[in-house]
Amino acid sequence: MLELDSITVTYGRRVAVDCASLRVGGDAQVLALLGPSGCGKSTLLRAVAGLEPLAGGRVTLDGRDLAGVPTHRRGFGVVFQDGQLFGHRNVAGNIAYGLTRQGWDRSAAAERVEELLALVDLEGMGKRAVTRLSGGQQQRVALARALAPRPRLLLLDEPLSALDRQLRDRLVDDLGRILRDEGVPALIVTHDHDEAVELADAVAVMDDARIVQTDRPGRLWRRPRTARVAEFLGYGVVVDAHVHDGEASSALGSVLVDGPDGDFALGLRPGSVVLQARGVPARVVHSAPSADGVRVRVRVRVGAGDAAIDVDALGDAAPADGSTVRVALDPRRVALIG
């Protein structure tokens, strides 16, 4: 179990990581650290690896304080965004690097290399120069190299962000399989929501140097703690609501939620509002085609006066501008904030 207890990292007077506490292992075998660029998540990972000194707090592994333990003695595998492969070594030589440093005998090291080549779907490519590999293949080699010495923890810093979207989607599936097969606890830094949801048992949201919420992916997207967290998770519109007996009532109608009675806010993202015959009335502002059908911007009155909000609803056909339609909330894509 890796535990971060109120760790702080500073650069001069600037606080890059502010009293961050996390656990990796147990129920959170894979934890994704999610946040916008510049929030401090890569600095936190580097502090765990021993590459950044702590200004405060502790990093412990299975109860042992790692203060003073150098990076190469922590037993962690690290994969960075660009892989940082050794250009003068072939694929097998890169994977075997850590094994050689740890004194594995040649036969055992060769067997482990072949095992990892199969694991990352690069069988038969051990003698190939890494400079002749695609970006996705190079990241597979970097992952295999990090896993080779059977690390106690795997640290991945934006491992797929340099790849195009299609290749990244394919490798997310492979990375999830590899992490499950190896059974190594992992801390993954990412700004990609889909990566966090697909790979992690738990997600920690980081903002402005602080961990602001940690939860299971499904729970996090349904119950962001603040409007700021909700906005980062993709909920661009917030409406007031009152919850009673598991039903939230708002200007956009009622929707079932998992929360106590009281006044809350609902977070809406693309797809949260749909055209529906039994919904609340709304006036069409304009329509535009989208990958999921037709995106219809509608205006819904809020309260008894002239106040109104504009939201995007999904439909199958484009209604006329200025016409009246009815809209409802999709409970699978609505967040209860608070």
C-alpha angles and dihedrals in degrees: 000000000000113000128188111198113196094313118186129192122190136186104202105303094343116098108217096175119023120200095316119184124187143150126214118190136041109050089000098053089153116032123185119208104210127188147119122284113285096021093119102257096125090046089053091052091049089051090054089050091051094247094117125046119238121240089194144351132039140273112207133179116202088341096310116123109231095203107134094011107126121230096255092053098050093081094230127143114220129197118185129197095264097038093232093224123180105256093201092057127072123233095275092045091054093049092046094050097096092041091055092050090052092051100248112169116250097253095049091045092051090050092050091049091053090047091054094044087058092045093055094039096249099117114160093017099096094110095047119111111249089227088067094056128098119246092260092049091050091054090050089054091049090051092048090049091052092048097044099089090047095248123211090228135014120218117195121185111197089317095177104031095100092058127088118261098257094049091044091055091052094048093049088065091047093047091051091051093048093050091050093047094049095041093213118151109244139196111201124192113206143146092203115103095202093052091051094049096044098044108032137077088199135016126211116199115213124196130171094350095311136099102238102177139002123190146128110293095247093048094044094056092045097045114028109178098224140019088249092058090044091053092052090049090057104268100134098170126054124193130182117251141175119220122212125166092346095310123110117208119203142151087276094055133261129315135179114252138175104241146092126273116280146077115314141149128250120223117215128197133172107308095022091108122051134180108255132168094229097045132104119287118264135172119237114239097179142319135226134180118255138179090263098047124278125348109214120193107212134181118223125191116240118206128337099307133062095284114127142168130217118226135169118243129189120233141161097237135028114253119209118274110261094022123125120247134167124243136190139184125259105223091208092064102038124096127208105219120211 
